[in-house]
Amino acid sequence: MTRTKQKVAILGATGAVGQTFIRLLAGHPWFEIAELVASERSAGQRYRDVVKWQDGELAPEVGELTLLPAEAGTVRSRIAFSAMDSSVAGPIEEQFAKAGKTVLTNAKNHRMDPDVPLVIPEINADHMALIATQRAARDWQGAIVANANCSATVAAMALAPLQERFGINTIFLSTMQAISGAGYPGLPSSDILGNVIPFIADEEEKIEIELRKILGRLDGGAVADAAFTVSAHTNRVAVEHGHTVCMSIGLDGSPDVKAVRSALDEWTGSRAVRGLPGAKHRPLVVRNEPDRPQPRRDVGSGDGMTVQVGRVRADAVLDVRLVVMGHNTVRGAAGGSILNAELLLSTGAIPSA
Ligand code: NAP
C-alpha cells in the first residue's frame, strides 16, 4: 500500500540510539525525519556541527537540520521517537503525549506504568490495547509506547516461543553486554578494554520485571504479569555491538531438548507484524554450530533485527539451557521502536496524516 510519509521527530538525536534511529529511518517507506531534538546544550545548533556521527555517512539533509529543544510546543511532528537519557525522559515524554503526540520510547521511565504498553511486536502486539486505557486514565490524545531494556528484548525473543508452547516457571540468566549499550561516549577505554565489569546499574532489576510484563497476558484492560521467577546477572564486556544472554530455563512439564528446539525453530512471531517494513520473516534464527551465535559474526543478521539462538541443550539444574544474542541499539532499541510505530500505523492507532 502507498502511504503518505509521516513526519517524525527524534528526541535525543545525538546519542547512540538517536543516531541508530537516523540510520534506520533513512529511506523508510512510511516515515520521514522532519525534526531532531536534543538537550539545551545542543539546541539551536546544526546537527552535523554537534553530533559525533558514528556510522558511515550522515545524510546531508539530516545534517543540516537545526536541533530543537525538548519542548512539545516547538515540535510539529505527531510521532516522536525518544532516545533521551532516562534522567530527563520521563516528564518530557508526558508533555509530548499531553500535546497529542505518539511517543515511542527507549527510556526506562514509563515502561512499568500499568497503562503503558511495553511491546515487542512479534511477541505481544495485543498489549497495544493499553493505549485506550492510557488515554482514558490520563486524559490525553497522544500516547506513550515503550520498548524494553535491550537485554530483556534479546532474552524475550527466545523465551516467547517457550512460554507460548510449554509455559515457563524459572529463568536463570547471565548477560555479556556490549559497550554501545552504555550510550556515547560510554565507558572510558581504560575501564573496559581487556576487562569484564560485573555491574550495570539497575539492569538486573529491569530485566527481571520487564520480562514478566512482556510475556504477561492482557486481561481486562491490564497486563497480568507472567508468573515465572527470574534471576539475572549482568556484565559489561569489550564488545562493540550485540548483547549475549546465557539462560537456563525451567519449563512446565519438563519437555525434552528436541521439543524445545522445535518450538524455537517453528516460531515466526505474531501475525500482526507480517508485511510491516521492519519485520523479518524469521525474527528468531536457531543456529546449529557449536560456537554460535557470536556478536562479531552474527549481530548484523536481518539488518540487526534478527535475534539468534544457539547451544540449545539439556540443563542439569533446570530443563534446558541456551545462548541468545541480538543487536542492542537496533533490535533492542531504535529498530524495535520503529517496528512498534509501523504496527500502530498499520492498525490505525496512529491515524495517517
Ligand atoms: P546517549 O548516547 O547518552 O544519548 C542520550 C541522548 O539524550 C543525547 O541525545 C542527549 O542530547 C539527550 N539528552 C540529554 N539530556 C537531555 C535533555 N535535558 N533534553 C533532551 N535531550 C537530552 O544514550 P543512548 O545509549 O543513546 O540511550 C538513549 C536512551 O535509550 C536511554 O534512556 C537508554 O537507557 C535507552 N536505551 C539504550 C540502549 C543502548 O543500547 N544504548 C538500548 C535500549 C535502551 P545531548 O547530546 O544534547 O546531551
Short mmCIF file of C-alpha atoms and ligand atoms in Angstrom, two decimals:
data_model
loop_
_atom_site.label_atom_id
_atom_site.label_comp_id
_atom_site.label_asym_id
_atom_site.label_seq_id
_atom_site.Cartn_x
_atom_site.Cartn_y
_atom_site.Cartn_z
CA MET A 1 0.00 0.00 0.00
CA THR A 2 1.30 3.51 -0.80
CA ARG A 3 1.13 5.84 2.18
CA THR A 4 1.81 9.50 2.69
CA LYS A 5 5.05 9.60 4.65
CA GLN A 6 4.59 10.58 8.29
CA LYS A 7 6.88 13.32 9.56
CA VAL A 8 8.69 12.22 12.70
CA ALA A 9 10.87 13.80 15.36
CA ILE A 10 13.78 12.08 17.10
CA LEU A 11 14.27 13.11 20.72
CA GLY A 12 17.83 12.50 21.93
CA ALA A 13 19.03 12.53 18.33
CA THR A 14 22.73 12.96 19.13
CA GLY A 15 23.21 9.80 21.23
CA ALA A 16 23.93 6.16 20.36
CA VAL A 17 20.25 5.22 19.95
CA GLY A 18 19.32 8.57 18.35
CA GLN A 19 21.96 8.01 15.66
CA THR A 20 20.65 4.49 15.08
CA PHE A 21 17.17 5.95 14.50
CA ILE A 22 18.60 8.31 11.90
CA ARG A 23 20.41 5.48 10.13
CA LEU A 24 17.38 3.14 10.14
CA LEU A 25 14.89 5.81 9.08
CA ALA A 26 16.91 6.83 6.01
CA GLY A 27 14.70 5.89 3.05
CA HIS A 28 12.00 4.41 5.28
CA PRO A 29 8.82 3.95 3.19
CA TRP A 30 6.42 5.29 5.87
CA PHE A 31 8.43 7.80 7.93
CA GLU A 32 10.42 10.90 7.15
CA ILE A 33 12.77 12.59 9.61
CA ALA A 34 11.49 16.14 9.98
CA GLU A 35 12.84 17.29 13.35
CA LEU A 36 15.73 16.47 15.66
CA VAL A 37 15.71 17.26 19.37
CA ALA A 38 18.47 17.19 21.98
CA SER A 39 19.40 18.89 25.24
CA GLU A 40 19.53 22.63 25.79
CA ARG A 41 23.33 22.30 25.35
CA SER A 42 22.84 21.31 21.70
CA ALA A 43 19.59 23.10 20.77
CA GLY A 44 19.89 25.87 18.19
CA GLN A 45 22.95 24.32 16.54
CA ARG A 46 23.18 22.46 13.24
CA TYR A 47 23.04 18.69 13.77
CA ARG A 48 26.22 17.98 11.83
CA ASP A 49 28.14 20.54 13.89
CA VAL A 50 27.16 18.91 17.17
CA VAL A 51 26.93 15.16 16.57
CA LYS A 52 29.89 12.81 16.77
CA TRP A 53 28.50 10.70 13.93
CA GLN A 54 29.49 7.05 14.37
CA ASP A 55 28.49 5.05 11.37
CA GLY A 56 29.15 5.71 7.67
CA GLU A 57 27.94 8.88 6.02
CA LEU A 58 25.41 11.22 7.60
CA ALA A 59 22.66 12.14 5.09
CA PRO A 60 23.29 15.83 4.16
CA GLU A 61 19.63 16.85 4.58
CA VAL A 62 19.66 15.46 8.13
CA GLY A 63 22.99 17.08 8.95
CA GLU A 64 21.56 20.49 8.00
CA LEU A 65 18.65 20.30 10.46
CA THR A 66 18.80 22.65 13.43
CA LEU A 67 18.45 20.88 16.75
CA LEU A 68 15.30 21.82 18.67
CA PRO A 69 14.88 21.98 22.44
CA ALA A 70 12.82 19.22 24.07
CA GLU A 71 9.58 21.20 24.24
CA ALA A 72 6.38 19.78 22.81
CA GLY A 73 5.24 23.25 21.69
CA THR A 74 8.18 23.67 19.30
CA VAL A 75 7.94 20.20 17.71
CA ARG A 76 5.35 19.81 14.94
CA SER A 77 5.66 16.10 14.15
CA ARG A 78 2.91 13.94 15.64
CA ILE A 79 5.21 10.95 16.05
CA ALA A 80 8.25 11.23 18.32
CA PHE A 81 10.89 8.53 18.69
CA SER A 82 12.54 9.03 22.06
CA ALA A 83 16.17 8.15 22.74
CA MET A 84 16.64 10.56 25.62
CA ASP A 85 18.67 9.90 28.69
CA SER A 86 16.40 8.45 31.38
CA SER A 87 17.43 11.21 33.82
CA VAL A 88 15.25 13.58 31.77
CA ALA A 89 12.98 11.46 29.56
CA GLY A 90 10.00 10.83 31.90
CA PRO A 91 8.36 14.27 32.22
CA ILE A 92 9.33 15.37 28.69
CA GLU A 93 7.64 12.32 27.17
CA GLU A 94 4.49 13.03 29.23
CA GLN A 95 4.49 16.63 27.98
CA PHE A 96 4.65 15.35 24.37
CA ALA A 97 1.82 12.83 24.90
CA LYS A 98 -0.27 15.56 26.53
CA ALA A 99 0.27 17.65 23.39
CA GLY A 100 -1.28 14.84 21.32
CA LYS A 101 1.90 13.17 20.10
CA THR A 102 2.61 9.45 19.98
CA VAL A 103 5.89 8.86 21.79
CA LEU A 104 7.80 5.65 21.13
CA THR A 105 10.32 5.49 23.91
CA ASN A 106 13.51 3.61 24.66
CA ALA A 107 13.92 5.11 28.11
CA LYS A 108 13.07 3.12 31.22
CA ASN A 109 10.87 5.76 32.89
CA HIS A 110 7.39 4.66 31.78
CA ARG A 111 7.99 1.00 30.89
CA MET A 112 6.42 -0.38 34.03
CA ASP A 113 3.48 2.08 34.22
CA PRO A 114 0.43 -0.24 34.20
CA ASP A 115 -1.21 1.71 31.35
CA VAL A 116 1.88 1.91 29.12
CA PRO A 117 2.30 -0.90 26.59
CA LEU A 118 5.76 -2.49 26.76
CA VAL A 119 5.85 -4.08 23.36
CA ILE A 120 7.98 -6.35 21.21
CA PRO A 121 5.51 -6.64 18.33
CA GLU A 122 6.34 -10.24 17.39
CA ILE A 123 5.55 -11.25 20.99
CA ASN A 124 2.81 -9.08 22.48
CA ALA A 125 1.33 -6.81 19.80
CA ASP A 126 -2.04 -7.19 21.58
CA HIS A 127 -0.69 -5.16 24.56
CA MET A 128 -1.08 -2.05 22.36
CA ALA A 129 -4.71 -2.13 23.54
CA LEU A 130 -3.41 -0.44 26.73
CA ILE A 131 -3.24 2.81 24.74
CA ALA A 132 -7.03 3.17 25.12
CA THR A 133 -6.72 2.69 28.90
CA GLN A 134 -3.86 5.20 28.98
CA ARG A 135 -5.77 7.85 27.02
CA ALA A 136 -8.81 7.50 29.26
CA ALA A 137 -6.80 7.50 32.50
CA ARG A 138 -4.53 10.40 31.60
CA ASP A 139 -6.99 12.42 29.57
CA TRP A 140 -4.66 12.88 26.58
CA GLN A 141 -4.97 12.16 22.89
CA GLY A 142 -1.33 11.21 22.45
CA ALA A 143 0.29 8.06 23.78
CA ILE A 144 3.46 6.65 25.28
CA VAL A 145 4.52 3.25 23.98
CA ALA A 146 7.71 1.70 25.33
CA ASN A 147 10.10 -0.89 24.14
CA ALA A 148 12.03 -2.96 26.61
CA ASN A 149 15.51 -2.94 28.05
CA CYS A 150 17.91 -4.18 25.36
CA SER A 151 18.94 -7.39 27.17
CA ALA A 152 15.34 -8.10 28.17
CA THR A 153 14.38 -7.77 24.49
CA VAL A 154 17.04 -10.24 23.35
CA ALA A 155 16.12 -12.74 26.08
CA ALA A 156 12.38 -12.35 25.45
CA MET A 157 12.76 -13.34 21.80
CA ALA A 158 13.99 -16.80 22.82
CA LEU A 159 11.63 -17.10 25.77
CA ALA A 160 8.40 -16.22 23.92
CA PRO A 161 8.17 -19.47 21.91
CA LEU A 162 8.77 -21.48 25.10
CA GLN A 163 6.23 -19.53 27.13
CA GLU A 164 3.68 -19.96 24.33
CA ARG A 165 4.22 -23.70 23.84
CA PHE A 166 5.06 -25.01 27.33
CA GLY A 167 4.88 -22.28 29.99
CA ILE A 168 7.99 -21.11 31.84
CA ASN A 169 8.41 -21.42 35.59
CA THR A 170 12.05 -20.36 36.24
CA ILE A 171 14.74 -18.40 34.42
CA PHE A 172 18.37 -18.04 35.44
CA LEU A 173 20.32 -15.78 33.09
CA SER A 174 23.66 -14.06 32.75
CA THR A 175 24.41 -11.32 30.19
CA MET A 176 27.51 -10.15 28.31
CA GLN A 177 26.54 -6.65 27.18
CA ALA A 178 28.20 -4.52 24.52
CA ILE A 179 29.81 -1.15 25.16
CA SER A 180 27.34 0.68 22.89
CA GLY A 181 24.67 -0.24 25.44
CA ALA A 182 26.21 2.39 27.71
CA GLY A 183 25.50 5.17 25.18
CA TYR A 184 28.01 7.57 23.65
CA PRO A 185 30.83 8.17 24.62
CA GLY A 186 30.09 5.40 27.12
CA LEU A 187 32.87 3.88 29.20
CA PRO A 188 36.50 5.03 29.30
CA SER A 189 38.60 2.58 27.23
CA SER A 190 40.91 2.07 30.22
CA ASP A 191 37.95 0.68 32.18
CA ILE A 192 36.63 -1.76 29.59
CA LEU A 193 39.48 -2.94 27.34
CA GLY A 194 40.63 -6.40 28.42
CA ASN A 195 38.01 -6.35 31.15
CA VAL A 196 34.61 -7.57 32.31
CA ILE A 197 32.60 -5.28 34.58
CA PRO A 198 30.12 -7.33 36.63
CA PHE A 199 27.73 -4.47 37.32
CA ILE A 200 25.35 -2.36 35.21
CA ALA A 201 23.22 -0.02 37.29
CA ASP A 202 19.54 -1.09 37.55
CA GLU A 203 19.96 -3.61 34.73
CA GLU A 204 19.23 -6.81 36.64
CA GLU A 205 16.07 -5.36 38.18
CA LYS A 206 14.88 -4.09 34.77
CA ILE A 207 15.35 -7.49 33.14
CA GLU A 208 13.63 -9.31 35.99
CA ILE A 209 10.48 -7.16 35.99
CA GLU A 210 10.21 -6.32 32.29
CA LEU A 211 10.32 -9.95 31.14
CA ARG A 212 7.31 -10.71 33.30
CA LYS A 213 5.34 -7.81 31.80
CA ILE A 214 6.28 -8.53 28.16
CA LEU A 215 5.41 -12.21 28.50
CA GLY A 216 2.34 -11.49 30.62
CA ARG A 217 -1.23 -11.72 29.40
CA LEU A 218 -3.56 -8.86 28.61
CA ASP A 219 -6.57 -9.40 30.83
CA GLY A 220 -9.49 -6.98 31.10
CA GLY A 221 -7.56 -3.85 30.10
CA ALA A 222 -4.45 -4.63 32.19
CA VAL A 223 -1.42 -6.88 31.89
CA ALA A 224 -1.24 -9.82 34.30
CA ASP A 225 2.48 -10.46 34.71
CA ALA A 226 3.83 -13.88 33.76
CA ALA A 227 4.20 -15.99 36.90
CA PHE A 228 7.79 -17.20 36.40
CA THR A 229 10.72 -16.14 38.60
CA VAL A 230 13.85 -14.62 37.05
CA SER A 231 17.37 -14.36 38.40
CA ALA A 232 19.59 -12.08 36.27
CA HIS A 233 23.33 -11.37 36.38
CA THR A 234 24.57 -8.58 34.10
CA ASN A 235 28.08 -7.89 32.83
CA ARG A 236 29.62 -5.27 30.55
CA VAL A 237 32.19 -6.76 28.15
CA ALA A 238 34.56 -5.39 25.50
CA VAL A 239 32.21 -5.97 22.54
CA GLU A 240 31.12 -3.08 20.31
CA HIS A 241 27.51 -4.08 19.48
CA GLY A 242 25.38 -7.09 20.45
CA HIS A 243 24.20 -8.35 23.81
CA THR A 244 24.66 -12.07 24.54
CA VAL A 245 22.46 -13.79 27.14
CA CYS A 246 23.14 -17.29 28.53
CA MET A 247 19.97 -18.77 30.04
CA SER A 248 18.90 -21.86 31.96
CA ILE A 249 15.12 -22.26 31.83
CA GLY A 250 12.63 -24.32 33.82
CA LEU A 251 9.59 -25.33 31.74
CA ASP A 252 6.20 -26.69 32.74
CA GLY A 253 6.06 -30.41 32.01
CA SER A 254 9.87 -30.58 31.54
CA PRO A 255 9.84 -31.13 27.76
CA ASP A 256 12.95 -32.68 26.19
CA VAL A 257 15.52 -30.72 24.21
CA LYS A 258 14.11 -31.87 20.88
CA ALA A 259 10.69 -30.43 21.70
CA VAL A 260 12.27 -27.17 22.89
CA ARG A 261 14.30 -26.90 19.71
CA SER A 262 11.22 -27.44 17.58
CA ALA A 263 9.35 -24.73 19.48
CA LEU A 264 12.18 -22.26 18.81
CA ASP A 265 12.58 -23.34 15.20
CA GLU A 266 8.90 -23.11 14.33
CA TRP A 267 8.25 -19.74 15.96
CA THR A 268 7.61 -16.92 13.50
CA GLY A 269 6.05 -14.40 15.90
CA SER A 270 2.71 -12.62 15.87
CA ARG A 271 0.79 -12.34 12.60
CA ALA A 272 0.27 -8.66 13.46
CA VAL A 273 3.75 -7.79 12.15
CA ARG A 274 3.54 -9.61 8.81
CA GLY A 275 4.22 -7.26 5.94
CA LEU A 276 5.49 -4.38 8.08
CA PRO A 277 8.61 -2.80 6.53
CA GLY A 278 10.84 -3.59 9.53
CA ALA A 279 9.54 -7.13 10.20
CA LYS A 280 11.65 -10.14 9.31
CA HIS A 281 10.30 -13.42 8.02
CA ARG A 282 12.33 -15.17 10.77
CA PRO A 283 12.72 -12.85 13.79
CA LEU A 284 14.45 -15.71 15.65
CA VAL A 285 17.01 -17.97 14.00
CA VAL A 286 18.24 -21.20 15.59
CA ARG A 287 21.93 -21.89 14.99
CA ASN A 288 23.32 -25.41 14.85
CA GLU A 289 27.05 -24.71 15.06
CA PRO A 290 28.57 -25.45 18.48
CA ASP A 291 30.16 -21.98 18.74
CA ARG A 292 27.40 -19.62 17.59
CA PRO A 293 25.88 -17.07 17.99
CA GLN A 294 28.76 -14.62 18.26
CA PRO A 295 28.31 -10.83 18.25
CA ARG A 296 31.14 -10.10 15.83
CA ARG A 297 29.82 -12.54 13.24
CA ASP A 298 26.07 -12.51 13.76
CA VAL A 299 24.99 -9.11 15.08
CA GLY A 300 24.08 -7.74 11.64
CA SER A 301 21.73 -10.62 10.84
CA GLY A 302 18.42 -9.40 9.35
CA ASP A 303 19.73 -5.80 9.36
CA GLY A 304 20.17 -6.17 13.12
CA MET A 305 16.52 -7.17 13.67
CA THR A 306 17.03 -10.93 13.76
CA VAL A 307 17.87 -12.49 17.11
CA GLN A 308 19.98 -15.64 17.04
CA VAL A 309 19.77 -18.53 19.47
CA GLY A 310 22.15 -21.48 19.73
CA ARG A 311 23.68 -24.09 22.03
CA VAL A 312 20.22 -25.44 22.90
CA ARG A 313 20.92 -28.32 25.25
CA ALA A 314 19.75 -30.10 28.39
CA ASP A 315 20.42 -28.45 31.74
CA ALA A 316 21.36 -30.35 34.88
CA VAL A 317 19.62 -27.85 37.19
CA LEU A 318 16.61 -26.61 35.20
CA ASP A 319 15.27 -28.15 31.95
CA VAL A 320 17.12 -26.51 29.10
CA ARG A 321 19.92 -24.01 28.51
CA LEU A 322 20.77 -21.87 25.52
CA VAL A 323 22.61 -18.76 24.31
CA VAL A 324 20.79 -15.89 22.62
CA MET A 325 22.28 -12.78 21.02
CA GLY A 326 20.85 -9.65 19.40
CA HIS A 327 21.75 -6.11 18.37
CA ASN A 328 21.24 -3.79 21.32
CA THR A 329 20.80 -0.44 19.54
CA VAL A 330 18.76 -1.92 16.65
CA ARG A 331 16.61 -4.85 17.85
CA GLY A 332 16.88 -3.73 21.48
CA ALA A 333 16.21 -0.04 20.82
CA ALA A 334 15.67 2.01 17.62
CA GLY A 335 14.63 -0.87 15.32
CA GLY A 336 12.17 -2.14 17.93
CA SER A 337 10.64 1.34 18.32
CA ILE A 338 10.26 1.75 14.57
CA LEU A 339 8.52 -1.64 14.35
CA ASN A 340 6.16 -0.51 17.12
CA ALA A 341 5.36 2.66 15.15
CA GLU A 342 4.79 0.65 11.96
CA LEU A 343 2.39 -1.61 13.87
CA LEU A 344 0.46 1.40 15.23
CA LEU A 345 0.23 2.97 11.78
CA SER A 346 -0.89 -0.29 10.16
CA THR A 347 -3.68 -0.76 12.71
CA GLY A 348 -4.86 2.84 12.57
CA ALA A 349 -3.82 3.57 16.18
CA ILE A 350 -1.78 6.44 14.71
CA PRO A 351 -4.02 7.99 12.06
CA SER A 352 -2.29 8.60 8.69
CA ALA A 353 -1.57 12.27 8.04
P1 NAP B 1 23.31 8.56 24.99
O1 NAP B 1 24.21 8.14 23.89
O2 NAP B 1 23.90 9.00 26.28
O3 NAP B 1 22.32 9.72 24.42
C1 NAP B 1 21.46 10.44 25.29
C2 NAP B 1 20.68 11.48 24.50
O4 NAP B 1 19.84 12.18 25.42
C3 NAP B 1 21.54 12.54 23.78
O5 NAP B 1 20.99 12.80 22.51
C4 NAP B 1 21.37 13.78 24.68
O6 NAP B 1 21.50 15.02 23.97
C5 NAP B 1 19.93 13.59 25.13
N1 NAP B 1 19.64 14.41 26.30
C6 NAP B 1 20.34 14.51 27.46
N2 NAP B 1 19.76 15.43 28.27
C7 NAP B 1 18.68 15.93 27.60
C8 NAP B 1 17.71 16.89 27.89
N3 NAP B 1 17.71 17.58 29.05
N4 NAP B 1 16.73 17.13 26.96
C9 NAP B 1 16.71 16.46 25.80
N5 NAP B 1 17.62 15.52 25.44
C10 NAP B 1 18.60 15.26 26.34
O7 NAP B 1 22.29 7.37 25.37
P2 NAP B 1 21.76 6.13 24.47
O8 NAP B 1 22.59 4.94 24.70
O9 NAP B 1 21.52 6.62 23.08
O10 NAP B 1 20.38 5.81 25.18
C11 NAP B 1 19.23 6.63 24.98
C12 NAP B 1 18.07 6.04 25.79
O11 NAP B 1 17.79 4.73 25.29
C13 NAP B 1 18.39 5.87 27.29
O12 NAP B 1 17.25 6.11 28.04
C14 NAP B 1 18.85 4.40 27.37
O13 NAP B 1 18.67 3.85 28.64
C15 NAP B 1 17.94 3.75 26.33
N6 NAP B 1 18.45 2.52 25.69
C16 NAP B 1 19.72 2.45 25.21
C17 NAP B 1 20.17 1.29 24.56
C18 NAP B 1 21.57 1.14 24.01
O14 NAP B 1 21.90 0.03 23.55
N7 NAP B 1 22.41 2.17 24.02
C19 NAP B 1 19.27 0.23 24.39
C20 NAP B 1 17.97 0.34 24.89
C21 NAP B 1 17.57 1.49 25.51
P3 NAP B 1 22.83 15.95 24.08
O15 NAP B 1 23.82 15.37 23.10
O16 NAP B 1 22.36 17.30 23.70
O17 NAP B 1 23.31 15.87 25.51
#
